[in-house]
Amino acid sequence: MSLITAGSSGAQDVTKYVRYEAGGAVAYGILDGDTINELDGNFFSSPKPTGKTVALSDVKLLAPTEPSKVIGIGLNYKSHSGTEERAPYPGIFAKFPTCIVAHEDPIVRPEGADDLHYEGEMVVIIGKETKNVSVEDAPGYIFGVTCGNDVSERSWQSNDLQWFRGKLSDTFGPMGPVLVTGLDYTDLLLETRVNGKTVQSQRTTDLLFSVAECVSYISQFVTLLPGDVIFSGTPGTTAAMADGDVIEIEIEGVGILRNTLK
Ligand code: MG
């Protein structure tokens, strides 16, 4: 079984989208097993199949979208926040689009980053322009989900004035490998492995603020655009990574995101 297609969802209308580079060109496609069916446009423009196929093994997978905004939700699992209580509102923060890297790309340790943690997360991809949307309507603005690693430098996060270099340094946002639609993302198993050992394992049912609540809340302040991404929060306890560690984030029915810390 391929790493990309591992897991099952049980749903009937699940589609796995990939953005990739082949022959020097960037393309979009739908993954069917280990074959990619090329599309004539990006995921948000009702693309049609071109009829051209390419083997998954012959392409370089890219992060599924090029977001204008990357937004994180802090302390969104009680197993991570240490409290049973919800905060009055979601704790949102920003990452830069330049922190996004793809499946199999390295995570690069910045100079002096001695406390660099993984954070396995479900990442939500926005499908259309979203402003002042209600919680009830928010799911209609969500295109799908993928796996993410909200890489965080804990001492910088604690000691700096803002969550800037600690959260949005280059390569601090691995995301992918596939963008999946049609899943019930309110109830998926999220797991993180370091060198094959499971270090985080929780279902998305345990999110303190639901994905819909987060999208609604964020849209009160900023206009979300197609391709924008929201890292929905990490469960449990995280730990510092060592150089050479292989970090895998797996979401049931979505796939496995794998990156190595250089
Ligand atoms: Mg996080």
Tab-separated table of C-alpha atoms and ligand atoms in Angstrom, residues 72-75 80 93 119-121 150-152 154 167 231-234, ligand 1:
chain	number	residue	atom	x	y	z
A	72	GLY	CA	-3.323	28.406	13.271
A	73	ILE	CA	-5.582	27.604	16.205
A	74	GLY	CA	-3.764	27.352	19.529
A	75	LEU	CA	-4.739	25.088	22.434
A	80	HIS	CA	-2.864	19.765	24.826
A	93	PHE	CA	-2.439	33.107	15.202
A	119	GLU	CA	2.632	19.462	16.128
A	120	GLY	CA	0.547	17.005	14.130
A	121	GLU	CA	-2.663	18.669	12.966
A	150	ASP	CA	2.638	23.158	12.863
A	151	VAL	CA	6.360	23.167	13.622
A	152	SER	CA	6.996	25.351	16.673
A	154	ARG	CA	8.895	26.469	22.070
A	167	LYS	CA	5.735	29.719	14.502
A	231	PHE	CA	-4.069	24.466	11.106
A	232	SER	CA	-6.784	23.303	13.507
A	233	GLY	CA	-4.671	22.541	16.569
A	234	THR	CA	-2.539	19.763	17.990
B	1	MG	MG	-0.460	24.106	16.485
